[in-house]
CSV table of C-alpha atoms in Angstrom, one decimal:
chain,number,residue,atom,x,y,z
A,14,MET,CA,-2.4,-6.5,10.5
A,15,ALA,CA,0.7,-6.1,8.3
A,16,ARG,CA,4.2,-6.6,9.7
A,17,LEU,CA,7.2,-4.6,8.7
A,18,PRO,CA,10.5,-6.3,7.7
A,19,ARG,CA,12.8,-7.1,10.7
A,20,ALA,CA,15.3,-4.4,9.8
A,21,HIS,CA,12.6,-1.8,9.7
A,22,SER,CA,11.2,-3.1,13.0
A,23,LEU,CA,14.6,-2.5,14.7
A,24,VAL,CA,14.4,1.1,13.5
A,25,LEU,CA,11.0,1.4,15.0
A,26,MET,CA,12.4,0.0,18.3
A,27,ALA,CA,14.9,2.8,18.4
A,28,ALA,CA,12.3,5.4,17.5
A,29,VAL,CA,10.1,4.3,20.4
A,30,VAL,CA,12.8,5.3,22.8
A,31,LEU,CA,12.0,8.9,21.8
A,32,ALA,CA,8.3,8.2,22.1
A,33,ALA,CA,8.2,7.3,25.8
A,34,CYS,CA,4.9,7.7,27.5
A,35,SER,CA,5.1,10.9,29.6
A,36,GLY,CA,4.0,11.0,33.2
A,37,SER,CA,3.7,14.8,33.0
A,38,THR,CA,0.5,16.7,32.7
A,39,SER,CA,-0.5,19.0,29.9
A,40,ALA,CA,1.9,21.7,28.6
A,41,PRO,CA,2.0,24.7,31.0
A,42,GLN,CA,-0.1,27.7,30.0
A,43,HIS,CA,-0.2,31.2,31.3
A,44,SER,CA,-2.7,31.4,34.2
A,45,PRO,CA,-4.3,34.8,34.8
A,46,SER,CA,-5.0,36.0,38.3
A,47,PRO,CA,-8.1,34.4,39.9
A,48,ILE,CA,-11.3,36.3,39.6
A,49,ALA,CA,-14.6,36.2,41.5
A,50,GLY,CA,-16.4,33.0,40.5
A,51,ALA,CA,-13.2,31.7,38.8
A,52,LEU,CA,-13.5,28.2,37.3
A,53,SER,CA,-10.9,26.6,39.6
A,54,ASP,CA,-12.7,23.2,39.1
A,55,GLY,CA,-12.7,23.6,35.4
A,56,LEU,CA,-15.7,23.4,33.0
A,57,ILE,CA,-17.5,20.3,31.8
A,58,ALA,CA,-18.2,20.4,28.1
A,59,TYR,CA,-21.0,18.2,26.7
A,60,VAL,CA,-22.7,17.6,23.3
A,61,SER,CA,-26.4,17.0,23.1
A,62,SER,CA,-29.1,17.0,20.5
A,63,SER,CA,-29.3,20.8,21.2
A,64,GLY,CA,-25.7,21.5,20.6
A,65,VAL,CA,-22.4,21.9,22.4
A,66,GLY,CA,-22.6,23.3,25.9
A,67,VAL,CA,-20.7,23.8,29.2
A,68,ILE,CA,-21.5,23.2,32.9
A,69,ASP,CA,-19.8,24.8,35.9
A,70,PRO,CA,-19.4,21.8,38.2
A,71,SER,CA,-19.3,24.1,41.3
A,72,THR,CA,-22.6,25.8,40.7
A,73,GLY,CA,-24.4,23.6,38.1
A,74,LYS,CA,-24.9,26.6,35.8
A,75,SER,CA,-24.9,25.6,32.1
A,76,ALA,CA,-24.8,27.4,28.8
A,77,VAL,CA,-24.9,26.4,25.1
A,78,VAL,CA,-21.9,27.6,23.2
A,79,ALA,CA,-22.6,26.1,19.8
A,80,PRO,CA,-26.3,25.4,19.0
A,81,LEU,CA,-27.0,22.6,16.5
A,82,PRO,CA,-30.0,22.1,14.3
A,83,GLN,CA,-32.7,19.7,15.5
A,84,ALA,CA,-34.1,16.6,13.8
A,85,GLY,CA,-30.7,14.9,13.5
A,86,ALA,CA,-29.3,17.0,10.8
A,87,PHE,CA,-25.8,16.5,12.0
A,88,ARG,CA,-24.0,13.5,13.6
A,89,VAL,CA,-21.6,14.9,16.3
A,90,ALA,CA,-18.3,13.6,17.8
A,91,GLY,CA,-16.8,15.1,20.9
A,92,PRO,CA,-16.5,17.5,22.5
A,93,VAL,CA,-12.9,17.7,23.7
A,94,TRP,CA,-10.9,20.4,25.4
A,95,GLY,CA,-7.6,21.3,23.9
A,96,PRO,CA,-5.1,24.2,23.5
A,97,ALA,CA,-5.3,26.9,20.8
A,98,PRO,CA,-2.5,29.2,19.6
A,99,ASP,CA,-2.3,32.5,21.5
A,100,VAL,CA,-5.1,31.6,23.9
A,101,ALA,CA,-4.3,31.2,27.6
A,102,TYR,CA,-7.1,28.8,28.4
A,103,PRO,CA,-8.4,25.6,26.8
A,104,VAL,CA,-11.0,25.7,24.0
A,105,ILE,CA,-13.6,23.2,22.7
A,106,TYR,CA,-13.2,21.0,19.6
A,107,PHE,CA,-16.0,18.9,18.1
A,108,ALA,CA,-16.7,17.2,14.7
A,109,ILE,CA,-19.9,16.9,12.8
A,110,HIS,CA,-21.1,15.0,9.7
A,111,ASP,CA,-23.9,16.3,7.6
A,112,ASP,CA,-26.5,13.6,8.0
A,113,ARG,CA,-29.2,15.2,5.9
A,114,PRO,CA,-30.4,13.3,2.8
A,115,PRO,CA,-27.6,13.3,0.2
A,116,GLU,CA,-28.3,14.5,-3.3
A,117,ARG,CA,-29.2,11.9,-6.0
A,118,ARG,CA,-29.6,12.0,-9.8
A,119,THR,CA,-33.3,12.5,-9.5
A,120,SER,CA,-33.6,14.3,-6.1
A,121,PRO,CA,-31.9,17.4,-4.5
A,122,GLY,CA,-29.9,17.1,-1.3
A,123,VAL,CA,-26.5,17.8,0.3
A,124,VAL,CA,-23.0,16.6,-0.3
A,125,PRO,CA,-22.1,14.9,3.0
A,126,TYR,CA,-19.1,16.6,4.5
A,127,ASP,CA,-17.2,16.0,7.7
A,128,TRP,CA,-16.3,19.1,9.6
A,129,LEU,CA,-14.0,19.9,12.5
A,130,PHE,CA,-14.8,23.0,14.6
A,131,ARG,CA,-13.1,25.0,17.4
A,132,VAL,CA,-15.2,27.0,19.8
A,133,ASP,CA,-13.9,29.6,22.3
A,134,PRO,CA,-16.6,29.7,25.0
A,135,PHE,CA,-15.5,33.1,26.4
A,136,LYS,CA,-15.2,35.0,23.1
A,137,GLY,CA,-18.3,33.4,21.7
A,138,THR,CA,-16.5,32.5,18.4
A,139,ILE,CA,-16.6,29.4,16.3
A,140,GLU,CA,-14.0,28.5,13.7
A,141,PRO,CA,-14.1,25.7,11.1
A,142,MET,CA,-10.7,24.0,11.2
A,143,ALA,CA,-11.2,21.6,8.3
A,144,ALA,CA,-13.8,20.0,6.1
A,145,GLY,CA,-13.9,17.1,3.6
A,146,ALA,CA,-16.5,15.3,1.6
A,147,ASP,CA,-17.3,11.9,3.1
A,148,PHE,CA,-19.5,9.6,1.0
A,149,GLU,CA,-18.6,6.3,2.8
A,150,SER,CA,-19.0,6.9,6.6
A,151,GLU,CA,-21.2,8.7,9.1
A,152,GLY,CA,-18.3,11.0,10.1
A,153,ALA,CA,-15.7,11.0,12.8
A,154,ILE,CA,-15.8,8.8,15.9
A,155,GLY,CA,-13.6,8.6,18.9
A,156,LEU,CA,-12.6,12.3,19.0
A,157,VAL,CA,-9.9,12.7,21.6
A,158,ALA,CA,-7.3,15.3,22.5
A,159,ASN,CA,-4.5,16.2,24.9
A,160,ALA,CA,-2.0,19.1,25.1
A,161,HIS,CA,-0.4,18.2,21.8
A,162,TYR,CA,-2.7,16.4,19.4
A,163,LEU,CA,-6.4,16.0,18.5
A,164,ALA,CA,-7.1,12.6,16.9
A,165,MET,CA,-10.2,10.8,15.5
A,166,THR,CA,-11.2,7.8,13.5
A,167,VAL,CA,-12.9,8.3,10.1
A,168,GLY,CA,-13.9,5.6,7.7
A,169,CYS,CA,-16.1,2.6,7.2
A,170,CYS,CA,-16.0,-1.2,7.5
A,171,THR,CA,-12.3,-2.4,7.3
A,172,ASP,CA,-11.1,1.0,6.0
A,173,TYR,CA,-10.9,3.0,9.3
A,174,GLN,CA,-8.2,5.6,9.3
A,175,VAL,CA,-6.7,7.7,12.1
A,176,ASP,CA,-6.6,11.5,11.4
A,177,VAL,CA,-4.7,13.9,13.6
A,178,LEU,CA,-4.3,17.6,14.1
A,179,ASP,CA,-1.2,19.2,15.9
A,180,LEU,CA,-2.8,21.6,18.3
A,181,THR,CA,0.5,23.3,19.0
A,182,GLN,CA,0.8,24.7,15.5
A,183,GLY,CA,-1.2,27.6,14.4
A,184,SER,CA,-1.4,26.7,10.7
A,185,ALA,CA,-1.5,22.9,11.1
A,186,GLN,CA,-3.7,20.8,8.9
A,187,VAL,CA,-5.6,17.6,9.6
A,188,LYS,CA,-3.5,14.7,8.3
A,189,ILE,CA,-4.1,11.0,7.8
A,190,LEU,CA,-1.7,9.1,10.1
A,191,THR,CA,-2.8,5.6,9.5
A,192,ARG,CA,-4.9,4.1,6.7
A,193,PRO,CA,-5.4,0.5,5.4
A,194,PRO,CA,-4.1,-1.4,3.7
A,195,SER,CA,-0.6,-0.1,4.3
A,196,GLN,CA,-1.3,0.5,8.0
A,197,PRO,CA,-3.7,-1.3,10.4
A,198,ALA,CA,-7.3,-0.1,10.8
A,199,LEU,CA,-7.5,1.5,14.3
A,200,PHE,CA,-10.2,3.0,16.5
A,201,THR,CA,-9.2,6.1,18.6
A,202,GLU,CA,-10.3,5.5,22.2
A,203,GLY,CA,-8.5,8.0,24.4
A,204,ALA,CA,-5.5,10.4,24.8
A,205,ALA,CA,-2.7,10.2,27.4
A,206,PRO,CA,-1.8,13.4,29.2
A,207,GLY,CA,1.6,15.0,28.4
A,208,VAL,CA,3.3,16.8,25.6
A,209,ASP,CA,4.2,13.5,23.8
A,210,GLY,CA,0.5,13.3,22.8
A,211,LEU,CA,0.1,9.5,22.8
A,212,ILE,CA,-3.2,8.3,21.6
A,213,ALA,CA,-4.9,5.1,22.9
A,214,VAL,CA,-6.1,3.0,19.9
A,215,ARG,CA,-7.8,-0.4,19.5
A,216,GLY,CA,-7.2,-2.6,16.4
A,217,ALA,CA,-10.4,-2.9,14.3
A,218,ALA,CA,-9.5,-6.5,13.3
A,219,THR,CA,-8.0,-7.9,16.5
A,220,GLY,CA,-9.3,-5.8,19.3
A,221,ALA,CA,-5.7,-5.4,20.6
A,222,TRP,CA,-4.9,-2.1,22.3
A,223,TYR,CA,-1.8,0.1,21.6
A,224,PHE,CA,-0.5,3.6,22.2
A,225,LEU,CA,0.0,5.5,18.9
A,226,ASN,CA,2.6,8.2,18.8
A,227,PRO,CA,1.5,10.8,16.2
A,228,SER,CA,4.9,12.5,16.1
A,229,LEU,CA,6.8,9.3,15.1
A,230,GLY,CA,4.0,7.3,13.6
A,231,VAL,CA,4.7,4.2,15.7
A,232,LEU,CA,2.7,1.9,17.9
A,233,ASN,CA,3.8,1.4,21.5
A,234,ALA,CA,2.8,-1.4,23.9
A,235,PHE,CA,-0.3,-0.5,25.9
A,236,PRO,CA,0.1,-0.5,29.7
A,237,LEU,CA,-3.3,-2.1,30.4
A,238,LYS,CA,-5.3,-5.0,29.1
A,239,PRO,CA,-8.8,-3.8,28.2
A,240,GLY,CA,-11.2,-6.1,26.4
A,241,GLN,CA,-11.5,-6.1,22.7
A,242,ASP,CA,-15.0,-4.4,22.9
A,243,ASP,CA,-14.2,-2.0,25.8
A,244,GLY,CA,-13.7,1.7,25.4
A,245,PRO,CA,-13.5,4.6,25.4
A,246,ILE,CA,-10.8,5.3,28.0
A,247,ALA,CA,-9.9,8.4,29.9
A,248,PHE,CA,-6.6,9.0,31.7
A,249,SER,CA,-6.3,11.2,34.8
A,250,PRO,CA,-4.5,14.5,34.4
A,251,ASP,CA,-1.5,13.2,36.4
A,252,GLY,CA,-1.3,10.0,34.4
A,253,THR,CA,-1.7,7.6,37.4
A,254,MET,CA,-5.2,6.3,36.8
A,255,ALA,CA,-7.4,5.3,33.8
A,256,ALA,CA,-11.1,4.9,33.6
A,257,ILE,CA,-12.5,2.7,30.9
A,258,SER,CA,-16.0,2.0,29.7
A,259,LEU,CA,-16.8,-1.7,29.8
A,260,ILE,CA,-18.9,-3.4,27.2
A,261,ASP,CA,-21.5,-3.7,30.0
A,262,HIS,CA,-21.5,-3.1,33.8
A,263,GLY,CA,-20.5,0.5,33.7
A,264,ALA,CA,-16.9,1.7,34.0
A,265,LEU,CA,-13.7,0.5,35.6
A,266,ILE,CA,-11.0,2.6,37.3
A,267,GLU,CA,-7.5,1.1,37.1
A,268,PRO,CA,-4.1,2.4,38.2
A,269,VAL,CA,-1.6,3.1,35.4
A,270,ASN,CA,1.9,4.3,35.2
A,271,LEU,CA,2.6,6.3,32.1
A,272,ALA,CA,6.4,6.3,32.6
A,273,PRO,CA,7.6,3.0,31.2
A,274,ILE,CA,11.0,1.5,31.7
A,275,LEU,CA,12.6,1.8,28.3
A,276,PRO,CA,15.3,-0.3,26.7
A,277,SER,CA,18.7,1.2,25.9
A,278,PRO,CA,18.6,3.5,22.8
A,279,SER,CA,19.7,2.1,19.5
A,280,SER,CA,21.3,4.0,16.7
A,281,GLY,CA,19.6,5.0,13.5
A,282,ALA,CA,16.2,6.1,15.0
A,283,SER,CA,13.7,7.5,12.5
A,284,SER,CA,10.0,7.8,12.1
A,285,ALA,CA,8.0,5.2,10.1
A,286,SER,CA,4.5,4.0,9.3
A,287,PRO,CA,2.8,2.3,12.3
A,288,SER,CA,3.6,-1.3,12.6
A,289,ALA,CA,1.3,-4.0,14.0
A,290,ARG,CA,4.1,-5.1,16.2
A,291,PRO,CA,4.0,-3.2,19.5
A,292,THR,CA,7.3,-1.8,20.8
A,293,GLY,CA,8.5,-0.4,24.1
A,294,ALA,CA,8.5,-1.8,27.6
A,295,THR,CA,5.3,-2.2,29.7
A,296,PRO,CA,5.0,0.3,32.6
A,297,THR,CA,5.5,-0.9,36.1
A,298,ALA,CA,2.5,-2.1,38.1
A,299,SER,CA,0.8,0.0,40.8
A,300,PRO,CA,-0.3,-1.4,44.2
A,301,VAL,CA,-3.6,0.4,43.9
A,302,GLN,CA,-6.4,-2.1,43.1
A,303,PRO,CA,-8.9,-1.5,40.3
A,304,ARG,CA,-12.5,-0.8,41.2
A,305,ARG,CA,-15.8,-0.6,39.3
A,306,ILE,CA,-18.0,2.5,39.0
A,307,ASN,CA,-21.6,1.4,39.4
A,308,SER,CA,-21.5,-2.0,37.7
A,309,LYS,CA,-25.3,-1.9,37.5
A,310,LEU,CA,-24.9,0.5,34.6
A,311,HIS,CA,-24.6,-0.5,31.0
A,312,HIS,CA,-22.0,0.8,28.5
A,313,VAL,CA,-20.8,4.3,29.2
A,314,ASP,CA,-20.8,6.7,26.2
A,315,SER,CA,-18.0,9.0,27.4
A,316,LEU,CA,-15.8,9.6,30.5
A,317,ALA,CA,-13.8,12.5,31.9
A,318,TRP,CA,-11.7,13.2,35.0
A,319,SER,CA,-11.9,16.3,37.2
A,320,PRO,CA,-8.7,18.4,37.4
A,321,ASP,CA,-8.0,17.1,40.9
A,322,THR,CA,-8.7,13.5,39.9
A,323,LYS,CA,-11.2,13.1,42.7
A,324,THR,CA,-14.3,12.9,40.5
A,325,LEU,CA,-15.2,11.0,37.3
A,326,ALA,CA,-17.9,12.3,34.9
A,327,ILE,CA,-19.7,9.9,32.7
A,328,ALA,CA,-22.2,10.4,29.9
A,329,ILE,CA,-24.9,7.8,30.0
A,330,ASP,CA,-28.6,7.5,29.3
A,331,GLY,CA,-28.6,11.0,27.7
A,332,GLY,CA,-27.3,12.8,30.9
A,333,ILE,CA,-24.2,13.3,32.9
A,334,GLN,CA,-23.4,11.6,36.2
A,335,LEU,CA,-20.5,12.5,38.6
A,336,TYR,CA,-19.0,9.8,40.8
A,337,ALA,CA,-16.5,10.0,43.6
A,338,VAL,CA,-13.3,8.2,42.6
A,339,ALA,CA,-12.7,7.1,46.2
A,340,GLY,CA,-16.2,5.6,46.5
A,341,LYS,CA,-17.2,2.0,46.1
A,342,ASP,CA,-19.1,0.0,43.5
A,343,GLY,CA,-22.8,0.7,43.7
A,344,ASP,CA,-22.5,4.2,45.2
A,345,ALA,CA,-25.0,6.7,43.8
A,346,PRO,CA,-23.6,9.6,41.7
A,347,VAL,CA,-22.6,12.6,43.8
A,348,LYS,CA,-24.2,14.9,41.2
A,349,THR,CA,-26.3,14.5,38.0
A,350,TYR,CA,-26.9,16.9,35.2
A,351,LYS,CA,-29.2,16.9,32.3
A,352,PRO,CA,-29.1,20.5,30.9
A,353,ALA,CA,-30.3,19.3,27.4
A,354,PRO,CA,-31.7,16.1,26.0
A,355,GLY,CA,-29.6,13.4,24.3
A,356,ILE,CA,-26.1,14.0,25.8
A,357,THR,CA,-23.6,11.6,24.3
A,358,GLY,CA,-20.2,13.2,24.9
A,359,VAL,CA,-18.5,14.8,27.9
A,360,ASP,CA,-15.0,16.3,28.6
A,361,TRP,CA,-13.6,18.2,31.6
A,362,SER,CA,-11.2,21.0,31.3
A,363,GLY,CA,-8.4,22.0,33.7
A,364,PRO,CA,-8.7,25.0,36.0
A,365,ILE,CA,-9.6,28.2,34.2
A,366,ASP,CA,-8.8,30.8,36.9
A,367,GLY,CA,-9.1,33.9,34.6
A,368,HIS,CA,-12.7,33.4,33.7
A,369,SER,CA,-16.1,32.6,35.2
A,370,VAL,CA,-19.2,30.9,33.8
A,371,THR,CA,-21.0,34.3,33.6
A,372,GLU,CA,-18.6,35.1,30.8
A,373,VAL,CA,-19.6,32.2,28.6
A,374,LYS,CA,-21.0,33.3,25.3
A,375,ALA,CA,-22.9,31.4,22.5
A,376,ALA,CA,-21.2,31.2,19.1
A,377,ASP,CA,-22.9,30.9,15.7
A,378,ASN,CA,-24.7,27.7,14.7
A,379,PRO,CA,-22.1,25.7,12.6
A,380,GLN,CA,-24.8,25.0,10.1
A,381,LYS,CA,-24.1,28.4,8.6
A,382,PHE,CA,-20.7,27.3,7.5
A,383,VAL,CA,-22.0,23.9,6.2
A,384,ASP,CA,-24.6,25.6,4.1
A,385,ALA,CA,-22.3,28.3,2.9
A,386,LEU,CA,-19.9,25.6,1.5
A,387,LEU,CA,-22.8,23.9,-0.3
A,388,THR,CA,-23.7,27.2,-1.9
A,389,ALA,CA,-20.1,27.8,-2.9
A,390,THR,CA,-19.7,24.4,-4.5
A,391,ALA,CA,-23.0,24.4,-6.4
A,392,LEU,CA,-22.7,23.9,-10.1
A,393,PRO,CA,-23.6,26.9,-12.3
A,394,ALA,CA,-27.1,26.3,-13.7
A,395,ALA,CA,-25.9,25.9,-17.2
A,396,ALA,CA,-23.5,23.0,-16.1
A,397,ASP,CA,-26.1,21.4,-13.9
A,398,THR,CA,-27.9,19.3,-16.5
A,399,PRO,CA,-27.7,15.5,-17.1
A,400,ALA,CA,-25.9,16.1,-20.4
A,401,ASN,CA,-23.5,18.7,-19.2
A,402,ARG,CA,-22.4,17.2,-15.9
A,403,ALA,CA,-20.4,14.5,-17.7
A,404,LEU,CA,-18.5,17.2,-19.6
A,405,THR,CA,-17.9,19.6,-16.7
A,406,ARG,CA,-14.4,19.9,-15.3
A,407,ILE,CA,-13.5,21.3,-11.9
A,408,TYR,CA,-10.1,23.0,-11.2
A,409,LEU,CA,-9.4,23.9,-7.6
A,410,TRP,CA,-6.5,25.7,-6.0
A,411,ALA,CA,-5.7,26.7,-2.4
A,412,TYR,CA,-3.7,29.8,-1.4
A,413,ASP,CA,-2.9,31.9,1.7
A,414,SER,CA,-5.1,35.0,1.4
A,415,SER,CA,-3.0,36.9,3.9
A,416,LYS,CA,-0.3,37.3,1.2
A,417,PRO,CA,-0.5,38.3,-2.5
A,418,SER,CA,-1.1,35.2,-4.6
A,419,PRO,CA,-1.5,34.9,-8.4
A,420,ILE,CA,-3.8,32.0,-7.8
A,421,ALA,CA,-6.5,34.5,-6.6
A,422,SER,CA,-6.6,35.9,-10.1
A,423,ILE,CA,-6.9,32.8,-12.1
A,424,THR,CA,-9.9,33.0,-14.5
A,425,ASP,CA,-9.2,30.3,-17.1
A,426,VAL,CA,-7.4,27.0,-17.3
A,427,THR,CA,-4.4,26.8,-19.7
A,428,PRO,CA,-1.6,24.3,-20.0
A,429,ALA,CA,0.8,26.9,-18.6
A,430,ILE,CA,-1.5,27.5,-15.5
A,431,LEU,CA,-1.8,23.8,-14.8
A,432,GLN,CA,1.9,23.3,-15.0
A,433,LYS,CA,2.8,26.2,-12.8
A,434,TYR,CA,-0.1,25.8,-10.3
A,435,PRO,CA,-1.1,22.1,-10.1
A,436,PRO,CA,-4.8,22.0,-8.9
A,437,LEU,CA,-6.3,19.9,-6.1
A,438,ALA,CA,-8.4,16.8,-7.0
A,439,ALA,CA,-12.1,17.6,-7.4
A,440,GLN,CA,-15.0,16.1,-9.3
A,441,VAL,CA,-18.7,16.7,-10.1
A,442,ASN,CA,-21.3,15.1,-7.8
A,443,TYR,CA,-24.8,15.7,-9.3
A,444,ASP,CA,-25.8,19.3,-8.4
A,445,HIS,CA,-22.5,20.1,-6.7
A,446,TRP,CA,-18.8,19.5,-7.1
A,447,ALA,CA,-16.6,18.3,-4.2
A,448,PRO,CA,-12.9,17.9,-3.4
A,449,LEU,CA,-11.7,14.3,-3.4
A,450,GLU,CA,-9.1,14.1,-0.6
A,451,SER,CA,-9.9,13.7,3.1
A,452,TRP,CA,-10.0,17.0,4.9
A,453,ALA,CA,-9.2,18.8,1.7
A,454,LEU,CA,-10.4,22.1,2.9
A,455,THR,CA,-9.0,24.1,5.8
A,456,GLY,CA,-10.0,27.2,7.7
A,457,GLY,CA,-8.0,30.2,8.8
A,458,CYS,CA,-6.7,32.4,5.9
A,459,THR,CA,-6.8,29.6,3.3
A,460,ARG,CA,-9.0,30.5,0.4
A,461,TYR,CA,-9.9,28.4,-2.6
A,462,ARG,CA,-10.0,29.5,-6.3
A,463,VAL,CA,-12.2,27.3,-8.5
A,464,VAL,CA,-12.8,27.3,-12.2
A,465,VAL,CA,-15.7,25.4,-13.7
A,466,THR,CA,-15.3,24.7,-17.4
A,467,GLY,CA,-15.7,22.0,-20.0
A,468,SER,CA,-19.4,22.2,-20.5
A,469,ILE,CA,-19.7,26.0,-20.1
A,470,ALA,CA,-17.4,29.0,-20.6
A,471,PRO,CA,-14.8,29.2,-17.8
A,472,THR,CA,-16.5,30.4,-14.6
A,473,ALA,CA,-14.2,31.4,-11.7
A,474,SER,CA,-15.0,32.1,-8.1
A,475,THR,CA,-13.3,32.2,-4.6
A,476,PHE,CA,-14.5,30.9,-1.3
A,477,GLY,CA,-13.2,29.9,2.1
A,478,LEU,CA,-14.5,27.9,5.1
A,479,GLN,CA,-14.5,30.9,7.3
A,480,SER,CA,-15.3,33.6,4.8
A,481,SER,CA,-14.8,34.4,1.1
A,482,THR,CA,-13.1,37.7,2.0
A,483,GLN,CA,-9.3,37.5,2.0
A,484,CYS,CA,-7.5,38.0,5.3
A,485,LEU,CA,-6.3,41.5,6.2
A,486,GLY,CA,-2.9,42.5,5.1
A,487,ALA,CA,-3.0,41.0,1.6
A,488,SER,CA,-2.3,43.5,-1.2
A,489,PRO,CA,-3.8,43.0,-4.7
A,490,SER,CA,-2.8,39.7,-6.2
A,491,PRO,CA,-0.7,39.7,-9.4
A,492,THR,CA,-2.3,38.3,-12.5
A,493,PRO,CA,-1.1,34.8,-13.2
A,494,SER,CA,1.0,34.2,-16.3
């Protein structure tokens, strides 16, 4: 893991003062008046081979909110609860990777994309947040979220990168926070509560644990000492306990204090790329002793705390088990759920007093967005020949469709157009073309104008992750000069 120069490290030390671990809970949200059957105990979200669903822990009632195709078409990460702009309750985020056979020179198939989706379980809506072609990995792993950030690891081998999304910004885009070789390869393992949005990460090369501050781009010292093969980890909503999946023997609950004693601030603080050298003081110890959760179990796939911190949910052996935090090692689970086969991920929301489980609605299957993008990025038939693919050029632009934009009217590629509107990087991939950057495509009102040329007469089209129709409010776009 690379080290920064000493002078730069001193700047990081100062910056870490601003990145103190927060002992607060998630950012306050408006809470509607309680209703009959209100979800005061929150909702448990899960992902299974059938899709993304929710369970009311009080009644055991469950419902699928985002069905997924069978036969392993998609590899799924998540789910996690997180805030959304202009919504008074938490919503569900999950990521998928198209795991269907990829296209080859002699056989049809798909371009493998990574996707990030947001599901509102009470409106029954699903929104694609971002997508990007991924030819190297099997998609996102370690999807985590808190009141500020969503984070995940994407990549392969020694090239793992941490990607983050600011959930407090309505028009935020997924950005790459760390990527080798300029930064260390890190696995995202958990998210601390609080508005600082600290992410628990583990070094891919060393197994050392840190807190990563997405706002400042610095690594902080980690308050616990998990093993190099342990994880994932879940922090209680009040920031006083952590539950970590052990490499074997189930899970371990440990006390933690997410309010470290900080050194005196230094002048000249600024953000910087993450350094391999941890900074910040270690939080003070707690008198509460660690304890195991059923050490007869093997590795736990996922963990989540109840809002009152009295219960721990774990995903293991394709189901969900709930354990009393105050129990002892070897106690049987207080509840078990298996609403669908193959459960691999679980997360538990805070109280949702304004809604009941009877209001939960199913959204569309995300495959419709995946297949629509494949249709939009298919090469025109005349360009889709072995001879013409090498000559075909792809020009791609993004614009906000809620406003008039000359990009929406581009029909040809000229030196003047390229100088005035620099295109995004894209290239031909057998029967399709694909953008080159990670998470190059975003949802919302963003639309994409594409011109295919070189081997054929210029052919222009417009598409979006959500829809090809422009957002309401946009007047006719001026013709580009």
